[in-house]
Amino acid sequence: VLESQLDLLQKGDGLILDRGYNNYGLLVKLEDRGINVVMRMKQHLVKKHLGKRKDVTVFVQDSKTKRNTKIRFVKYKVGKIWY
């Protein structure tokens, strides 16, 4: 559904997504269009890339297109809970 609505977004727009949209191919498409994205990532990816760090930038590859895109993983705390 989201991909059918990408034409409504313009360069510089921001998009907030939940972890269900975690798809590197989609992130590459959004990056190509200049769309800024904030999303929750699946827990196993957060553990894989962040470890004990609170902030890291990594390059990931879309398995279909073999294109790389840069993702910044950030862990933050609200009250006593880390996200």
PDB file of N, CA and C in Angstrom:
ATOM      1  N   VAL A   1       0.819  -1.184   0.000  1.00  0.00           N
ATOM      2  CA  VAL A   1       0.000   0.000   0.000  1.00  0.00           C
ATOM      3  C   VAL A   1       0.872   1.261   0.000  1.00  0.00           C
ATOM      4  N   LEU A   2       1.906   1.279   0.823  1.00  0.00           N
ATOM      5  CA  LEU A   2       2.759   2.470   0.912  1.00  0.00           C
ATOM      6  C   LEU A   2       3.398   2.799  -0.434  1.00  0.00           C
ATOM      7  N   GLU A   3       3.911   1.773  -1.121  1.00  0.00           N
ATOM      8  CA  GLU A   3       4.599   2.036  -2.384  1.00  0.00           C
ATOM      9  C   GLU A   3       3.665   2.653  -3.430  1.00  0.00           C
ATOM     10  N   SER A   4       2.377   2.366  -3.348  1.00  0.00           N
ATOM     11  CA  SER A   4       1.435   2.957  -4.305  1.00  0.00           C
ATOM     12  C   SER A   4       1.187   4.434  -4.004  1.00  0.00           C
ATOM     13  N   GLN A   5       1.608   4.907  -2.823  1.00  0.00           N
ATOM     14  CA  GLN A   5       1.391   6.290  -2.442  1.00  0.00           C
ATOM     15  C   GLN A   5       2.666   7.133  -2.451  1.00  0.00           C
ATOM     16  N   LEU A   6       3.768   6.558  -2.884  1.00  0.00           N
ATOM     17  CA  LEU A   6       5.044   7.279  -2.886  1.00  0.00           C
ATOM     18  C   LEU A   6       5.014   8.527  -3.749  1.00  0.00           C
ATOM     19  N   ASP A   7       4.189   8.549  -4.789  1.00  0.00           N
ATOM     20  CA  ASP A   7       4.123   9.727  -5.663  1.00  0.00           C
ATOM     21  C   ASP A   7       3.567  10.957  -4.945  1.00  0.00           C
ATOM     22  N   LEU A   8       2.939  10.760  -3.795  1.00  0.00           N
ATOM     23  CA  LEU A   8       2.415  11.886  -3.026  1.00  0.00           C
ATOM     24  C   LEU A   8       3.514  12.603  -2.242  1.00  0.00           C
ATOM     25  N   LEU A   9       4.669  11.948  -2.104  1.00  0.00           N
ATOM     26  CA  LEU A   9       5.778  12.524  -1.339  1.00  0.00           C
ATOM     27  C   LEU A   9       6.708  13.303  -2.253  1.00  0.00           C
ATOM     28  N   GLN A  10       7.286  14.365  -1.695  1.00  0.00           N
ATOM     29  CA  GLN A  10       8.222  15.192  -2.446  1.00  0.00           C
ATOM     30  C   GLN A  10       9.578  15.187  -1.753  1.00  0.00           C
ATOM     31  N   LYS A  11      10.601  15.537  -2.494  1.00  0.00           N
ATOM     32  CA  LYS A  11      11.945  15.622  -1.938  1.00  0.00           C
ATOM     33  C   LYS A  11      11.919  16.523  -0.703  1.00  0.00           C
ATOM     34  N   GLY A  12      12.544  16.035   0.382  1.00  0.00           N
ATOM     35  CA  GLY A  12      12.593  16.791   1.620  1.00  0.00           C
ATOM     36  C   GLY A  12      11.478  16.446   2.599  1.00  0.00           C
ATOM     37  N   ASP A  13      10.453  15.716   2.128  1.00  0.00           N
ATOM     38  CA  ASP A  13       9.380  15.301   3.027  1.00  0.00           C
ATOM     39  C   ASP A  13       9.916  14.297   4.045  1.00  0.00           C
ATOM     40  N   GLY A  14       9.207  14.182   5.151  1.00  0.00           N
ATOM     41  CA  GLY A  14       9.558  13.216   6.182  1.00  0.00           C
ATOM     42  C   GLY A  14       8.484  12.154   6.289  1.00  0.00           C
ATOM     43  N   LEU A  15       8.901  10.931   6.558  1.00  0.00           N
ATOM     44  CA  LEU A  15       7.981   9.808   6.658  1.00  0.00           C
ATOM     45  C   LEU A  15       8.296   9.053   7.943  1.00  0.00           C
ATOM     46  N   ILE A  16       7.287   8.799   8.754  1.00  0.00           N
ATOM     47  CA  ILE A  16       7.452   8.039   9.994  1.00  0.00           C
ATOM     48  C   ILE A  16       6.781   6.691   9.798  1.00  0.00           C
ATOM     49  N   LEU A  17       7.549   5.619  10.004  1.00  0.00           N
ATOM     50  CA  LEU A  17       7.045   4.266   9.767  1.00  0.00           C
ATOM     51  C   LEU A  17       7.247   3.387  10.996  1.00  0.00           C
ATOM     52  N   ASP A  18       6.412   2.395  11.133  1.00  0.00           N
ATOM     53  CA  ASP A  18       6.584   1.408  12.190  1.00  0.00           C
ATOM     54  C   ASP A  18       7.463   0.274  11.661  1.00  0.00           C
ATOM     55  N   ARG A  19       7.875  -0.602  12.538  1.00  0.00           N
ATOM     56  CA  ARG A  19       8.828  -1.648  12.161  1.00  0.00           C
ATOM     57  C   ARG A  19       8.295  -2.628  11.118  1.00  0.00           C
ATOM     58  N   GLY A  20       6.995  -2.658  10.879  1.00  0.00           N
ATOM     59  CA  GLY A  20       6.430  -3.532   9.859  1.00  0.00           C
ATOM     60  C   GLY A  20       6.863  -3.157   8.447  1.00  0.00           C
ATOM     61  N   TYR A  21       7.361  -1.942   8.262  1.00  0.00           N
ATOM     62  CA  TYR A  21       7.812  -1.472   6.946  1.00  0.00           C
ATOM     63  C   TYR A  21       9.309  -1.654   6.755  1.00  0.00           C
ATOM     64  N   ASN A  22       9.941  -2.372   7.653  1.00  0.00           N
ATOM     65  CA  ASN A  22      11.385  -2.567   7.589  1.00  0.00           C
ATOM     66  C   ASN A  22      11.744  -3.345   6.322  1.00  0.00           C
ATOM     67  N   ASN A  23      12.156  -2.633   5.301  1.00  0.00           N
ATOM     68  CA  ASN A  23      12.470  -3.223   4.012  1.00  0.00           C
ATOM     69  C   ASN A  23      13.562  -2.369   3.385  1.00  0.00           C
ATOM     70  N   TYR A  24      14.751  -2.941   3.220  1.00  0.00           N
ATOM     71  CA  TYR A  24      15.869  -2.159   2.696  1.00  0.00           C
ATOM     72  C   TYR A  24      15.594  -1.642   1.286  1.00  0.00           C
ATOM     73  N   GLY A  25      14.868  -2.403   0.477  1.00  0.00           N
ATOM     74  CA  GLY A  25      14.521  -1.945  -0.866  1.00  0.00           C
ATOM     75  C   GLY A  25      13.683  -0.682  -0.827  1.00  0.00           C
ATOM     76  N   LEU A  26      12.733  -0.635   0.105  1.00  0.00           N
ATOM     77  CA  LEU A  26      11.905   0.561   0.271  1.00  0.00           C
ATOM     78  C   LEU A  26      12.761   1.734   0.726  1.00  0.00           C
ATOM     79  N   LEU A  27      13.690   1.493   1.645  1.00  0.00           N
ATOM     80  CA  LEU A  27      14.559   2.565   2.117  1.00  0.00           C
ATOM     81  C   LEU A  27      15.416   3.131   0.993  1.00  0.00           C
ATOM     82  N   VAL A  28      15.891   2.271   0.093  1.00  0.00           N
ATOM     83  CA  VAL A  28      16.677   2.724  -1.060  1.00  0.00           C
ATOM     84  C   VAL A  28      15.813   3.614  -1.954  1.00  0.00           C
ATOM     85  N   LYS A  29      14.566   3.201  -2.207  1.00  0.00           N
ATOM     86  CA  LYS A  29      13.663   4.001  -3.049  1.00  0.00           C
ATOM     87  C   LYS A  29      13.414   5.373  -2.420  1.00  0.00           C
ATOM     88  N   LEU A  30      13.179   5.379  -1.115  1.00  0.00           N
ATOM     89  CA  LEU A  30      12.920   6.645  -0.432  1.00  0.00           C
ATOM     90  C   LEU A  30      14.152   7.534  -0.443  1.00  0.00           C
ATOM     91  N   GLU A  31      15.328   6.932  -0.244  1.00  0.00           N
ATOM     92  CA  GLU A  31      16.573   7.705  -0.278  1.00  0.00           C
ATOM     93  C   GLU A  31      16.783   8.314  -1.665  1.00  0.00           C
ATOM     94  N   ASP A  32      16.520   7.541  -2.717  1.00  0.00           N
ATOM     95  CA  ASP A  32      16.658   8.034  -4.088  1.00  0.00           C
ATOM     96  C   ASP A  32      15.760   9.247  -4.349  1.00  0.00           C
ATOM     97  N   ARG A  33      14.611   9.268  -3.694  1.00  0.00           N
ATOM     98  CA  ARG A  33      13.652  10.365  -3.886  1.00  0.00           C
ATOM     99  C   ARG A  33      13.890  11.523  -2.931  1.00  0.00           C
ATOM    100  N   GLY A  34      14.879  11.386  -2.021  1.00  0.00           N
ATOM    101  CA  GLY A  34      15.177  12.465  -1.094  1.00  0.00           C
ATOM    102  C   GLY A  34      14.186  12.559   0.057  1.00  0.00           C
ATOM    103  N   ILE A  35      13.536  11.445   0.377  1.00  0.00           N
ATOM    104  CA  ILE A  35      12.556  11.392   1.461  1.00  0.00           C
ATOM    105  C   ILE A  35      13.275  10.992   2.752  1.00  0.00           C
ATOM    106  N   ASN A  36      13.075  11.763   3.801  1.00  0.00           N
ATOM    107  CA  ASN A  36      13.661  11.462   5.105  1.00  0.00           C
ATOM    108  C   ASN A  36      12.759  10.479   5.842  1.00  0.00           C
ATOM    109  N   VAL A  37      13.357   9.474   6.469  1.00  0.00           N
ATOM    110  CA  VAL A  37      12.575   8.415   7.108  1.00  0.00           C
ATOM    111  C   VAL A  37      13.020   8.217   8.549  1.00  0.00           C
ATOM    112  N   VAL A  38      12.031   8.061   9.424  1.00  0.00           N
ATOM    113  CA  VAL A  38      12.259   7.646  10.810  1.00  0.00           C
ATOM    114  C   VAL A  38      11.396   6.414  11.012  1.00  0.00           C
ATOM    115  N   MET A  39      12.003   5.334  11.501  1.00  0.00           N
ATOM    116  CA  MET A  39      11.213   4.117  11.730  1.00  0.00           C
ATOM    117  C   MET A  39      11.781   3.293  12.870  1.00  0.00           C
ATOM    118  N   ARG A  40      10.883   2.561  13.507  1.00  0.00           N
ATOM    119  CA  ARG A  40      11.349   1.570  14.468  1.00  0.00           C
ATOM    120  C   ARG A  40      11.839   0.377  13.672  1.00  0.00           C
ATOM    121  N   MET A  41      12.934  -0.195  14.119  1.00  0.00           N
ATOM    122  CA  MET A  41      13.481  -1.363  13.439  1.00  0.00           C
ATOM    123  C   MET A  41      13.159  -2.615  14.243  1.00  0.00           C
ATOM    124  N   LYS A  42      13.176  -3.741  13.589  1.00  0.00           N
ATOM    125  CA  LYS A  42      12.959  -5.014  14.273  1.00  0.00           C
ATOM    126  C   LYS A  42      14.084  -5.234  15.273  1.00  0.00           C
ATOM    127  N   GLN A  43      13.724  -5.812  16.400  1.00  0.00           N
ATOM    128  CA  GLN A  43      14.650  -5.938  17.525  1.00  0.00           C
ATOM    129  C   GLN A  43      15.948  -6.652  17.151  1.00  0.00           C
ATOM    130  N   HIS A  44      15.877  -7.699  16.336  1.00  0.00           N
ATOM    131  CA  HIS A  44      17.107  -8.429  15.997  1.00  0.00           C
ATOM    132  C   HIS A  44      18.073  -7.551  15.191  1.00  0.00           C
ATOM    133  N   LEU A  45      17.559  -6.627  14.400  1.00  0.00           N
ATOM    134  CA  LEU A  45      18.442  -5.725  13.648  1.00  0.00           C
ATOM    135  C   LEU A  45      19.073  -4.686  14.565  1.00  0.00           C
ATOM    136  N   VAL A  46      18.304  -4.226  15.549  1.00  0.00           N
ATOM    137  CA  VAL A  46      18.857  -3.275  16.511  1.00  0.00           C
ATOM    138  C   VAL A  46      20.000  -3.931  17.273  1.00  0.00           C
ATOM    139  N   LYS A  47      19.792  -5.143  17.747  1.00  0.00           N
ATOM    140  CA  LYS A  47      20.846  -5.851  18.489  1.00  0.00           C
ATOM    141  C   LYS A  47      22.059  -6.109  17.595  1.00  0.00           C
ATOM    142  N   LYS A  48      21.815  -6.493  16.351  1.00  0.00           N
ATOM    143  CA  LYS A  48      22.905  -6.792  15.419  1.00  0.00           C
ATOM    144  C   LYS A  48      23.781  -5.566  15.164  1.00  0.00           C
ATOM    145  N   HIS A  49      23.164  -4.415  14.925  1.00  0.00           N
ATOM    146  CA  HIS A  49      23.922  -3.226  14.529  1.00  0.00           C
ATOM    147  C   HIS A  49      24.349  -2.350  15.701  1.00  0.00           C
ATOM    148  N   LEU A  50      23.534  -2.275  16.740  1.00  0.00           N
ATOM    149  CA  LEU A  50      23.854  -1.386  17.859  1.00  0.00           C
ATOM    150  C   LEU A  50      24.692  -2.059  18.935  1.00  0.00           C
ATOM    151  N   GLY A  51      24.364  -3.294  19.268  1.00  0.00           N
ATOM    152  CA  GLY A  51      25.034  -3.929  20.389  1.00  0.00           C
ATOM    153  C   GLY A  51      24.776  -3.118  21.645  1.00  0.00           C
ATOM    154  N   LYS A  52      25.823  -2.718  22.330  1.00  0.00           N
ATOM    155  CA  LYS A  52      25.685  -1.918  23.553  1.00  0.00           C
ATOM    156  C   LYS A  52      25.789  -0.418  23.279  1.00  0.00           C
ATOM    157  N   ARG A  53      26.031  -0.044  22.029  1.00  0.00           N
ATOM    158  CA  ARG A  53      26.122   1.380  21.674  1.00  0.00           C
ATOM    159  C   ARG A  53      24.732   2.000  21.636  1.00  0.00           C
ATOM    160  N   LYS A  54      24.673   3.305  21.715  1.00  0.00           N
ATOM    161  CA  LYS A  54      23.393   4.022  21.657  1.00  0.00           C
ATOM    162  C   LYS A  54      23.158   4.668  20.304  1.00  0.00           C
ATOM    163  N   ASP A  55      24.195   4.717  19.467  1.00  0.00           N
ATOM    164  CA  ASP A  55      24.076   5.421  18.194  1.00  0.00           C
ATOM    165  C   ASP A  55      25.150   4.884  17.251  1.00  0.00           C
ATOM    166  N   VAL A  56      24.753   4.456  16.068  1.00  0.00           N
ATOM    167  CA  VAL A  56      25.715   3.980  15.078  1.00  0.00           C
ATOM    168  C   VAL A  56      25.118   4.160  13.682  1.00  0.00           C
ATOM    169  N   THR A  57      25.965   4.477  12.724  1.00  0.00           N
ATOM    170  CA  THR A  57      25.544   4.578  11.326  1.00  0.00           C
ATOM    171  C   THR A  57      26.186   3.422  10.563  1.00  0.00           C
ATOM    172  N   VAL A  58      25.381   2.689   9.806  1.00  0.00           N
ATOM    173  CA  VAL A  58      25.875   1.540   9.057  1.00  0.00           C
ATOM    174  C   VAL A  58      25.373   1.619   7.616  1.00  0.00           C
ATOM    175  N   PHE A  59      26.041   0.891   6.738  1.00  0.00           N
ATOM    176  CA  PHE A  59      25.564   0.727   5.373  1.00  0.00           C
ATOM    177  C   PHE A  59      24.980  -0.674   5.259  1.00  0.00           C
ATOM    178  N   VAL A  60      23.776  -0.771   4.722  1.00  0.00           N
ATOM    179  CA  VAL A  60      23.134  -2.063   4.521  1.00  0.00           C
ATOM    180  C   VAL A  60      22.827  -2.212   3.039  1.00  0.00           C
ATOM    181  N   GLN A  61      22.727  -3.461   2.607  1.00  0.00           N
ATOM    182  CA  GLN A  61      22.516  -3.722   1.186  1.00  0.00           C
ATOM    183  C   GLN A  61      21.148  -4.360   0.962  1.00  0.00           C
ATOM    184  N   ASP A  62      20.426  -3.836  -0.018  1.00  0.00           N
ATOM    185  CA  ASP A  62      19.168  -4.436  -0.437  1.00  0.00           C
ATOM    186  C   ASP A  62      19.500  -5.703  -1.212  1.00  0.00           C
ATOM    187  N   SER A  63      18.934  -6.832  -0.796  1.00  0.00           N
ATOM    188  CA  SER A  63      19.291  -8.114  -1.415  1.00  0.00           C
ATOM    189  C   SER A  63      18.840  -8.214  -2.877  1.00  0.00           C
ATOM    190  N   LYS A  64      17.784  -7.502  -3.253  1.00  0.00           N
ATOM    191  CA  LYS A  64      17.305  -7.577  -4.636  1.00  0.00           C
ATOM    192  C   LYS A  64      18.117  -6.711  -5.581  1.00  0.00           C
ATOM    193  N   THR A  65      18.342  -5.456  -5.206  1.00  0.00           N
ATOM    194  CA  THR A  65      19.010  -4.521  -6.113  1.00  0.00           C
ATOM    195  C   THR A  65      20.520  -4.468  -5.896  1.00  0.00           C
ATOM    196  N   LYS A  66      20.987  -5.006  -4.769  1.00  0.00           N
ATOM    197  CA  LYS A  66      22.411  -4.975  -4.390  1.00  0.00           C
ATOM    198  C   LYS A  66      22.906  -3.557  -4.144  1.00  0.00           C
ATOM    199  N   ARG A  67      21.974  -2.625  -3.935  1.00  0.00           N
ATOM    200  CA  ARG A  67      22.342  -1.240  -3.647  1.00  0.00           C
ATOM    201  C   ARG A  67      22.501  -1.040  -2.155  1.00  0.00           C
ATOM    202  N   ASN A  68      23.454  -0.216  -1.790  1.00  0.00           N
ATOM    203  CA  ASN A  68      23.686   0.110  -0.393  1.00  0.00           C
ATOM    204  C   ASN A  68      22.938   1.384  -0.014  1.00  0.00           C
ATOM    205  N   THR A  69      22.518   1.437   1.230  1.00  0.00           N
ATOM    206  CA  THR A  69      21.930   2.649   1.776  1.00  0.00           C
ATOM    207  C   THR A  69      22.426   2.817   3.206  1.00  0.00           C
ATOM    208  N   LYS A  70      22.510   4.060   3.628  1.00  0.00           N
ATOM    209  CA  LYS A  70      23.028   4.367   4.962  1.00  0.00           C
ATOM    210  C   LYS A  70      21.864   4.456   5.939  1.00  0.00           C
ATOM    211  N   ILE A  71      22.008   3.766   7.082  1.00  0.00           N
ATOM    212  CA  ILE A  71      20.990   3.800   8.124  1.00  0.00           C
ATOM    213  C   ILE A  71      21.656   4.167   9.442  1.00  0.00           C
ATOM    214  N   ARG A  72      21.028   5.075  10.150  1.00  0.00           N
ATOM    215  CA  ARG A  72      21.513   5.442  11.487  1.00  0.00           C
ATOM    216  C   ARG A  72      20.590   4.789  12.508  1.00  0.00           C
ATOM    217  N   PHE A  73      21.153   3.922  13.333  1.00  0.00           N
ATOM    218  CA  PHE A  73      20.424   3.275  14.413  1.00  0.00           C
ATOM    219  C   PHE A  73      20.647   4.089  15.682  1.00  0.00           C
ATOM    220  N   VAL A  74      19.564   4.428  16.363  1.00  0.00           N
ATOM    221  CA  VAL A  74      19.646   5.213  17.591  1.00  0.00           C
ATOM    222  C   VAL A  74      18.796   4.528  18.658  1.00  0.00           C
ATOM    223  N   LYS A  75      19.382   4.352  19.823  1.00  0.00           N
ATOM    224  CA  LYS A  75      18.656   3.810  20.963  1.00  0.00           C
ATOM    225  C   LYS A  75      18.400   4.967  21.922  1.00  0.00           C
ATOM    226  N   TYR A  76      17.170   5.077  22.428  1.00  0.00           N
ATOM    227  CA  TYR A  76      16.859   6.179  23.329  1.00  0.00           C
ATOM    228  C   TYR A  76      16.038   5.665  24.508  1.00  0.00           C
ATOM    229  N   LYS A  77      16.024   6.443  25.562  1.00  0.00           N
ATOM    230  CA  LYS A  77      15.362   6.044  26.796  1.00  0.00           C
ATOM    231  C   LYS A  77      14.217   7.000  27.110  1.00  0.00           C
ATOM    232  N   VAL A  78      13.057   6.438  27.418  1.00  0.00           N
ATOM    233  CA  VAL A  78      11.909   7.198  27.878  1.00  0.00           C
ATOM    234  C   VAL A  78      11.558   6.631  29.250  1.00  0.00           C
ATOM    235  N   GLY A  79      11.702   7.447  30.280  1.00  0.00           N
ATOM    236  CA  GLY A  79      11.512   6.939  31.642  1.00  0.00           C
ATOM    237  C   GLY A  79      12.592   5.916  31.935  1.00  0.00           C
ATOM    238  N   LYS A  80      12.183   4.693  32.223  1.00  0.00           N
ATOM    239  CA  LYS A  80      13.152   3.622  32.500  1.00  0.00           C
ATOM    240  C   LYS A  80      13.252   2.616  31.361  1.00  0.00           C
ATOM    241  N   ILE A  81      12.577   2.893  30.268  1.00  0.00           N
ATOM    242  CA  ILE A  81      12.529   1.937  29.156  1.00  0.00           C
ATOM    243  C   ILE A  81      13.375   2.430  27.987  1.00  0.00           C
ATOM    244  N   TRP A  82      14.232   1.533  27.466  1.00  0.00           N
ATOM    245  CA  TRP A  82      15.054   1.830  26.286  1.00  0.00           C
ATOM    246  C   TRP A  82      14.308   1.380  25.030  1.00  0.00           C
ATOM    247  N   TYR A  83      14.381   2.181  24.011  1.00  0.00           N
ATOM    248  CA  TYR A  83      13.776   1.869  22.707  1.00  0.00           C
ATOM    249  C   TYR A  83      14.841   1.912  21.641  1.00  0.00           C
TER     250      TYR A  83
END
